[in-house]
XYZ file of C-alpha atoms in Angstrom:
559
model
C 0.000 0.000 0.000
C 1.357 3.385 -0.939
C 1.960 6.049 1.670
C -0.617 8.299 0.050
C -3.319 5.621 0.127
C -2.548 4.837 3.778
C -2.739 8.495 4.644
C -6.097 8.772 2.825
C -7.532 5.815 4.692
C -6.220 7.178 8.007
C -7.687 10.609 7.438
C -11.025 9.130 6.387
C -11.200 6.956 9.558
C -10.264 9.868 11.816
C -12.888 12.031 10.162
C -15.579 9.427 10.830
C -14.440 9.039 14.455
C -14.506 12.786 14.930
C -18.009 13.053 13.507
C -19.258 10.171 15.670
C -17.760 11.845 18.703
C -19.340 15.142 17.761
C -22.691 13.404 17.356
C -22.361 11.785 20.791
C -21.423 15.100 22.375
C -24.355 16.817 20.693
C -26.685 14.038 21.857
C -25.285 14.292 25.389
C -25.849 18.049 25.507
C -29.353 17.655 24.117
C -30.131 15.051 26.775
C -28.622 17.271 29.442
C -30.821 20.145 28.333
C -33.909 17.927 28.558
C -32.896 16.728 32.021
C -32.237 20.305 33.021
C -35.742 21.255 31.952
C -37.408 18.401 33.808
C -35.350 18.047 36.982
C -33.528 20.033 39.624
C -29.810 19.882 38.838
C -26.969 20.992 41.117
C -23.209 20.622 40.538
C -20.942 20.375 43.569
C -17.213 20.311 44.128
C -15.893 17.004 45.504
C -15.959 18.699 48.935
C -19.656 19.636 48.638
C -19.474 23.309 47.627
C -22.128 24.333 45.116
C -20.751 25.165 41.672
C -23.942 25.610 39.628
C -27.705 25.327 40.142
C -30.397 25.247 37.494
C -33.571 27.296 37.529
C -35.774 24.386 38.651
C -33.707 24.075 41.845
C -33.838 27.812 42.476
C -37.608 27.880 41.907
C -38.131 24.942 44.234
C -36.257 26.477 47.176
C -36.913 30.166 46.437
C -33.264 31.288 46.195
C -31.338 33.376 43.661
C -28.287 31.759 42.035
C -25.794 33.959 43.900
C -27.421 32.944 47.203
C -26.490 29.311 46.633
C -23.366 29.149 44.466
C -20.270 28.995 46.652
C -22.192 27.706 49.685
C -21.783 24.192 50.999
C -24.422 21.507 50.672
C -24.741 21.480 54.503
C -25.923 25.117 54.503
C -29.255 23.993 53.080
C -29.916 21.172 55.551
C -31.624 21.338 58.931
C -29.376 21.711 61.959
C -30.302 18.214 63.022
C -29.422 16.653 59.662
C -26.025 18.400 59.444
C -24.946 16.478 62.543
C -26.377 13.146 61.397
C -24.002 10.266 60.489
C -25.629 9.971 57.065
C -24.872 13.599 56.135
C -21.363 13.385 57.545
C -20.608 10.257 55.525
C -22.273 11.425 52.294
C -19.343 13.448 50.909
C -16.809 10.828 51.929
C -18.825 8.309 49.964
C -19.151 10.584 46.930
C -15.446 11.482 46.941
C -14.726 7.772 46.655
C -16.762 7.751 43.442
C -19.816 6.019 44.927
C -23.314 7.134 43.881
C -25.993 7.911 46.489
C -29.697 7.473 45.777
C -32.720 8.201 47.938
C -35.017 10.885 49.319
C -33.413 14.043 50.679
C -34.598 17.023 52.702
C -33.555 20.619 52.005
C -34.524 23.867 53.726
C -36.060 26.488 51.437
C -35.369 30.184 51.801
C -38.668 30.682 53.664
C -37.703 27.966 56.168
C -40.036 25.295 54.819
C -38.792 21.746 54.377
C -38.772 20.371 50.833
C -38.393 16.716 49.915
C -36.493 15.587 46.778
C -36.225 12.176 45.147
C -32.966 11.649 43.181
C -29.306 10.837 43.363
C -25.788 12.250 43.699
C -23.445 11.143 40.900
C -19.621 11.669 41.184
C -18.043 12.723 37.826
C -14.434 11.536 37.182
C -11.946 13.214 34.820
C -9.743 11.457 32.245
C -7.446 10.321 35.043
C -10.337 8.807 37.014
C -10.220 11.529 39.649
C -13.514 12.963 40.970
C -13.578 16.582 39.964
C -17.251 17.322 40.583
C -20.555 15.772 41.791
C -23.833 16.266 39.972
C -27.211 15.731 41.647
C -30.407 15.171 39.747
C -33.509 15.658 41.863
C -37.289 15.804 41.571
C -39.293 17.870 44.069
C -41.669 15.375 45.740
C -42.778 17.653 48.582
C -46.449 17.637 47.545
C -46.474 13.895 47.028
C -44.675 13.406 50.330
C -47.203 15.631 52.099
C -50.077 13.818 50.447
C -48.567 10.488 51.432
C -47.994 11.680 54.991
C -51.560 12.962 55.114
C -52.875 9.623 53.858
C -50.701 7.737 56.302
C -51.912 9.989 59.114
C -55.519 9.422 58.165
C -54.993 5.676 57.915
C -53.256 5.698 61.294
C -56.130 7.690 62.799
C -58.673 5.313 61.266
C -56.723 2.347 62.591
C -56.856 3.817 66.103
C -60.605 4.304 66.079
C -61.798 1.517 63.774
C -61.203 -2.128 63.034
C -58.929 -2.637 60.017
C -58.447 -5.961 58.244
C -56.499 -6.728 55.075
C -57.688 -9.656 52.943
C -56.461 -11.481 49.865
C -58.762 -11.605 46.862
C -59.886 -15.100 47.885
C -60.847 -13.935 51.378
C -57.757 -14.938 53.378
C -56.831 -12.634 56.265
C -53.480 -10.897 55.734
C -53.547 -8.703 58.830
C -55.935 -7.386 61.483
C -55.358 -4.475 63.834
C -55.661 -4.678 67.611
C -59.153 -3.162 67.676
C -60.433 -5.996 65.529
C -58.599 -8.649 67.538
C -59.932 -7.276 70.850
C -63.536 -7.316 69.656
C -63.417 -10.856 68.297
C -61.169 -12.328 70.981
C -58.495 -13.708 68.636
C -54.747 -13.201 68.457
C -53.113 -12.180 65.181
C -51.534 -15.645 64.836
C -54.951 -17.273 65.130
C -56.426 -15.177 62.309
C -53.690 -14.491 59.760
C -53.994 -16.983 56.898
C -57.516 -17.993 57.881
C -60.539 -17.351 55.695
C -62.791 -14.409 56.446
C -65.611 -16.975 56.634
C -64.179 -18.158 59.985
C -66.010 -15.175 61.479
C -69.366 -16.171 59.999
C -72.056 -18.744 60.689
C -72.248 -21.878 58.541
C -75.413 -20.644 56.842
C -73.697 -17.351 55.912
C -70.534 -18.819 54.411
C -72.479 -21.434 52.420
C -74.936 -18.882 51.036
C -75.115 -17.613 47.468
C -75.030 -14.069 48.813
C -71.563 -14.660 50.302
C -70.226 -16.048 47.006
C -71.727 -13.120 45.088
C -70.221 -10.729 47.637
C -66.667 -11.917 46.944
C -67.256 -12.113 43.213
C -68.224 -8.427 43.347
C -65.052 -7.532 45.273
C -62.949 -9.419 42.712
C -64.492 -7.227 40.037
C -63.174 -4.247 41.983
C -66.606 -3.212 43.285
C -66.816 -1.509 46.680
C -69.146 -3.039 49.284
C -70.563 -1.439 52.438
C -73.280 -2.207 54.955
C -74.050 -3.878 58.262
C -72.677 -7.403 58.627
C -73.141 -10.060 61.293
C -70.001 -11.902 62.442
C -69.251 -14.531 65.075
C -66.595 -13.943 67.748
C -64.236 -16.607 69.072
C -66.656 -17.146 71.977
C -69.519 -17.729 69.553
C -71.209 -14.395 70.292
C -72.851 -12.376 67.504
C -70.933 -9.216 66.592
C -72.497 -6.646 64.267
C -70.153 -4.449 62.236
C -70.799 -1.347 60.148
C -68.157 -2.049 57.518
C -66.787 -1.175 54.098
C -64.823 -3.581 51.910
C -62.437 -1.654 49.646
C -60.652 -3.408 46.739
C -57.074 -2.115 46.303
C -55.889 -2.169 42.674
C -52.386 -2.312 41.210
C -51.005 0.021 38.534
C -52.879 -1.984 35.918
C -56.232 -1.539 37.666
C -56.394 -5.158 38.822
C -57.636 -5.787 42.398
C -54.804 -7.263 44.475
C -56.251 -7.143 47.990
C -59.225 -5.909 50.026
C -59.047 -3.552 53.007
C -61.955 -3.710 55.408
C -62.752 -0.785 57.702
C -65.321 -1.596 60.372
C -66.965 -0.268 63.521
C -68.581 -2.420 66.191
C -72.294 -1.547 66.265
C -73.458 -4.547 68.294
C -74.751 -2.429 71.188
C -76.471 -0.064 68.768
C -77.970 -3.000 66.868
C -79.334 -4.519 70.081
C -80.723 -1.138 71.085
C -82.246 -0.583 67.636
C -83.827 -4.044 67.680
C -85.195 -3.325 71.143
C -86.665 -0.035 69.922
C -88.045 -1.725 66.818
C -89.607 -4.455 68.935
C -91.202 -1.883 71.212
C -92.483 0.132 68.261
C -93.964 -2.981 66.649
C -95.590 -3.916 69.958
C -97.040 -0.408 70.250
C -98.357 -0.577 66.682
C -100.190 -3.793 67.493
C -101.895 -2.290 70.529
C -102.292 1.384 69.593
C -103.308 3.459 66.648
C -100.346 5.143 64.944
C -100.459 7.936 62.389
C -97.492 9.768 60.860
C -98.007 13.298 59.571
C -95.727 15.666 57.622
C -95.115 19.137 59.048
C -97.603 20.609 56.598
C -100.303 18.283 57.963
C -100.240 15.730 55.133
C -100.941 12.182 56.344
C -97.989 9.927 55.494
C -98.990 6.662 57.144
C -101.591 5.128 59.476
C -101.566 1.612 60.896
C -104.497 -0.809 60.862
C -105.501 -0.049 64.465
C -105.876 3.653 63.652
C -107.680 2.952 60.390
C -110.133 0.535 62.067
C -110.730 3.085 64.817
C -111.965 5.688 62.323
C -113.278 3.395 59.579
C -110.875 4.459 56.806
C -108.458 2.597 54.547
C -104.876 3.804 54.159
C -105.570 4.759 50.536
C -108.400 7.011 51.733
C -106.165 8.881 54.216
C -102.630 8.905 52.799
C -101.838 12.193 51.068
C -104.811 14.021 52.599
C -104.610 16.717 55.265
C -105.006 15.509 58.835
C -107.944 17.888 59.313
C -110.091 15.240 57.571
C -110.331 13.424 60.919
C -110.884 16.572 63.036
C -114.005 18.359 64.120
C -114.401 20.989 61.335
C -114.879 23.848 63.782
C -111.727 22.887 65.707
C -109.719 22.456 62.482
C -110.490 26.081 61.566
C -109.901 27.500 65.051
C -107.050 29.652 66.275
C -106.455 27.109 69.056
C -105.668 24.436 66.457
C -103.222 26.749 64.635
C -101.376 27.425 67.897
C -101.406 23.692 68.728
C -99.969 22.704 65.337
C -97.314 25.430 65.388
C -96.147 24.127 68.756
C -95.659 20.659 67.242
C -93.905 21.992 64.125
C -91.463 23.863 66.374
C -90.491 20.613 68.096
C -92.973 20.614 70.975
C -94.996 17.584 72.044
C -98.492 17.185 73.438
C -100.381 14.569 75.444
C -104.098 14.542 76.176
C -107.561 13.477 75.151
C -108.756 14.543 71.708
C -111.969 14.270 69.745
C -111.810 12.794 66.242
C -114.485 12.300 63.606
C -114.786 8.837 62.028
C -115.601 8.265 58.369
C -119.255 7.681 59.275
C -119.397 10.990 61.186
C -119.347 9.391 64.612
C -117.326 11.067 67.379
C -114.320 9.066 68.526
C -112.357 10.079 71.616
C -108.676 9.177 71.824
C -106.022 9.301 74.519
C -103.010 10.352 72.451
C -99.486 11.725 72.364
C -97.991 13.871 69.601
C -94.213 13.516 69.231
C -91.972 15.307 66.697
C -89.424 13.082 64.913
C -86.065 14.836 64.505
C -83.510 14.515 61.707
C -79.756 14.181 62.286
C -79.526 17.965 62.758
C -82.140 17.944 65.503
C -84.815 19.486 63.274
C -88.404 18.087 63.225
C -89.305 16.532 59.874
C -92.520 14.683 60.737
C -94.918 13.986 63.622
C -96.049 10.676 65.070
C -99.358 10.377 66.895
C -99.894 7.315 69.147
C -103.549 6.832 70.075
C -105.879 4.682 72.184
C -109.631 4.666 71.615
C -111.205 5.824 74.895
C -114.684 6.534 73.528
C -116.323 3.939 75.793
C -114.354 5.118 78.819
C -115.198 8.707 77.942
C -118.916 7.878 77.766
C -118.691 5.891 81.000
C -116.825 8.744 82.677
C -119.456 11.210 81.476
C -122.170 8.902 82.814
C -120.381 8.530 86.138
C -119.842 12.276 86.359
C -123.553 12.865 85.734
C -124.494 10.382 88.429
C -122.034 11.863 90.899
C -123.346 15.325 90.076
C -126.874 14.072 90.723
C -125.820 12.545 94.058
C -124.087 15.781 95.023
C -127.321 17.664 94.430
C -129.390 15.557 96.840
C -126.883 14.139 99.333
C -124.118 15.286 101.554
C -120.732 14.058 100.323
C -117.442 14.203 102.218
C -114.030 12.626 101.449
C -111.339 11.438 103.870
C -107.887 9.922 103.732
C -107.468 6.492 105.351
C -106.671 8.067 108.722
C -109.898 10.069 108.736
C -108.531 13.476 107.776
C -111.027 15.497 105.739
C -110.057 16.101 102.078
C -113.219 17.660 100.605
C -116.873 18.331 101.445
C -119.856 19.363 99.327
C -122.402 22.087 100.043
C -125.136 19.710 101.228
C -122.893 18.224 103.913
C -121.860 21.733 104.915
C -125.512 22.699 105.428
C -126.167 19.651 107.596
C -123.165 20.199 109.900
C -123.031 23.989 109.862
C -119.354 24.016 108.824
C -117.907 25.463 105.637
C -115.516 23.302 103.568
C -112.650 25.661 104.396
C -113.270 25.126 108.121
C -113.021 21.343 108.002
C -110.505 20.410 105.251
C -107.375 19.091 106.952
C -109.181 18.369 110.233
C -110.144 14.916 111.465
C -113.593 13.358 111.171
C -113.731 13.252 114.998
C -114.886 16.895 115.052
C -118.322 15.466 114.169
C -118.536 12.941 117.064
C -119.004 13.115 120.837
C -115.832 13.111 122.997
C -116.642 9.770 124.622
C -117.164 8.079 121.253
C -113.978 9.683 119.869
C -111.937 8.076 122.671
C -113.616 4.674 122.348
C -112.120 1.469 120.912
C -115.188 1.220 118.709
C -114.281 4.469 116.947
C -110.662 3.369 116.414
C -111.829 0.086 114.891
C -114.292 2.017 112.731
C -111.389 3.730 110.873
C -109.149 0.681 110.945
C -111.814 -1.335 109.121
C -112.353 1.405 106.546
C -108.576 1.510 105.909
C -108.715 -2.258 105.264
C -111.293 -1.656 102.523
C -114.411 -2.581 104.545
C -117.400 -0.366 103.889
C -119.859 0.711 106.599
C -123.501 1.752 106.309
C -126.141 2.759 108.875
C -127.482 5.520 111.049
C -124.834 7.654 112.690
C -125.109 10.220 115.474
C -123.018 13.280 114.720
C -122.495 16.720 116.320
C -122.934 19.918 114.283
C -120.830 23.064 114.574
C -123.474 24.512 116.919
C -123.298 21.444 119.175
C -126.655 20.040 118.097
C -127.097 16.334 117.533
C -127.492 15.434 113.852
C -128.600 11.992 112.713
C -127.321 10.785 109.327
C -128.278 7.830 107.175
C -124.815 7.296 105.674
C -122.569 4.983 103.673
C -118.766 4.997 104.124
C -117.128 3.558 100.977
C -113.350 2.930 100.665
C -112.060 3.980 97.210
C -109.482 1.618 95.659
C -106.491 2.523 93.507
C -105.458 0.730 90.274
C -103.847 -2.013 92.354
C -107.019 -2.677 94.305
C -105.712 -1.015 97.473
C -107.749 1.531 99.486
C -106.369 5.045 99.273
C -109.290 7.209 100.469
C -112.839 7.047 101.874
C -115.958 8.745 100.554
C -119.134 9.173 102.603
C -122.614 9.706 101.198
C -125.053 10.984 103.810
C -128.713 12.005 104.161
C -129.943 14.119 107.064
C -132.581 12.036 108.923
C -132.561 14.062 112.150
C -136.261 14.954 111.900
C -137.326 11.405 111.064
C -135.146 10.063 113.883
C -136.594 12.546 116.411
C -140.171 11.805 115.286
C -139.575 8.083 115.587
C -138.083 8.559 119.038
C -141.008 10.728 120.105
C -143.446 8.124 118.817
C -141.571 5.393 120.657
C -141.705 7.420 123.879
C -145.442 8.107 123.398
C -146.145 4.406 122.853
C -144.245 3.524 126.023
C -146.203 6.157 128.005
C -149.505 4.967 126.553
C -148.715 1.335 127.408
C -147.997 2.398 131.013
C -151.390 4.160 131.298
C -153.145 1.126 129.796
C -151.476 -1.135 132.348
C -152.630 1.224 135.126
C -156.167 1.154 133.699
C -156.134 -2.635 133.702
C -155.275 -2.428 137.402
C -158.311 -0.125 137.974
C -156.394 3.164 138.105
C -157.892 5.590 135.588
C -156.196 8.668 136.965
C -152.946 8.462 134.920
C -152.538 10.642 131.854
C -149.966 10.827 128.943
C -147.909 14.068 129.200
C -148.537 16.347 126.199
C -145.619 18.648 126.814
C -143.224 18.728 123.821
C -145.521 16.648 121.628
C -146.827 17.972 118.356
C -148.715 16.874 115.334
C -150.099 13.343 115.057
C -148.306 12.181 118.203
C -149.919 14.980 120.243
C -153.343 14.081 118.791
C -152.802 10.395 119.597
C -151.818 11.120 123.208
C -154.678 13.559 123.672
C -157.107 10.873 122.422
C -155.733 8.333 124.917
C -156.158 10.816 127.731
C -159.752 11.507 126.623
C -160.442 7.756 126.562
C -159.163 7.422 130.137
């Protein structure tokens, strides 16, 4: 090969090498520019002094270039981190040519902490000596904060709720202490076991349970109230959500269950529901919106007034009221009280479908929403029409008795509680004068102190009634004779709790009968004398009047 040809080949090869090198350099600079645009880039001396910073880094920490260049890497760390072994060893590691990768904290100009994800890369020269270190970082402060926030929330949830992690086939991966405490298991006893361990045989063999897990495997969220079985075999009710966790491809990889023990609430709710159902069987129930629209009425209420639910639902409640009352100011005030959250209990008149009056003993109760605001009213009712009629009849009879008889009431010891006008007229006392005093004010001192009088009140207190003629003393000291009936009044348990006395003044009849008896005795004595031949005796006429005086005068004339 000639020297010229060799030289040509050499020059051609060198030219190609030079161009390839130029292309690589150009590509490197282009790549560096792209990295510079996308990431925070800082160049350090091997000792850690900042040589250059790009705009992304300056923007992230809020500095100007001259405020960073020439300063050491440590100047932008927290005081605590500067003294840490990791920070102290970092530049020794880098000076040895070793890379460092991880998450790093830097202090911004305003004092806030910023987190960066990236690495420090030592750059050697042609001799293999480290002449600078370049760091490429991405600001992950927002992501870090979001992650910390999520972790904080999860930690808070874990403290207050039961948390269980499950595989997609229902195997327990982990369970927090709250869950373990409620169900009485240890972590070793549960991890690896099927979620169905906590369910009854009928639950785990049911189609609903299979469908439930099929839904979770499709990535569908499930929530509700679920019954479980504890280690001791006790029912545990949980308000729970089952949350499928998906991977980066959207495929469910596990399920996280968040749950709260609502067993006590469930028992309480069932108790309330049982009571409400019991009430609905025994009482009429009607639910009314705040504008008066009937929402619901149970069969007892409907039978009471002769309507069907279809005939009442959607209509205004005034359909069952007395028309005059429904239009009255009193009813407006009453309804406004209920709408404002007030309640009411009493006896109310209603009008049945056939126009008949129906009396009810009822309570009106506002039902409150979760904000404590009334949103409807419930009226519980008992038909007391018969009792009302009976009470009216009894009241009429008592009123009639009060008009013609003396009536007085006592406690079981004989203390006076009340007295009507007729009794007041007979005894000469006013009600005010006797209420609170003992019955003994109406009897003679000797009788008051007697064993007979003590037993009289003891027997009444036992519930034994007493009827007859009774000698009593009026306010003026006169003797008054009463035809009377002492009746113990019983409470709802059949025990006496007071005594009522109905009395008729028979003083005149008693005195006339006594006078007649005396006259008969005197007449018999005169007749006996006459039989013995003595016709000089005569019946005394002093103090005798009327028919008795005429009878005695006739006997005397006969003698």
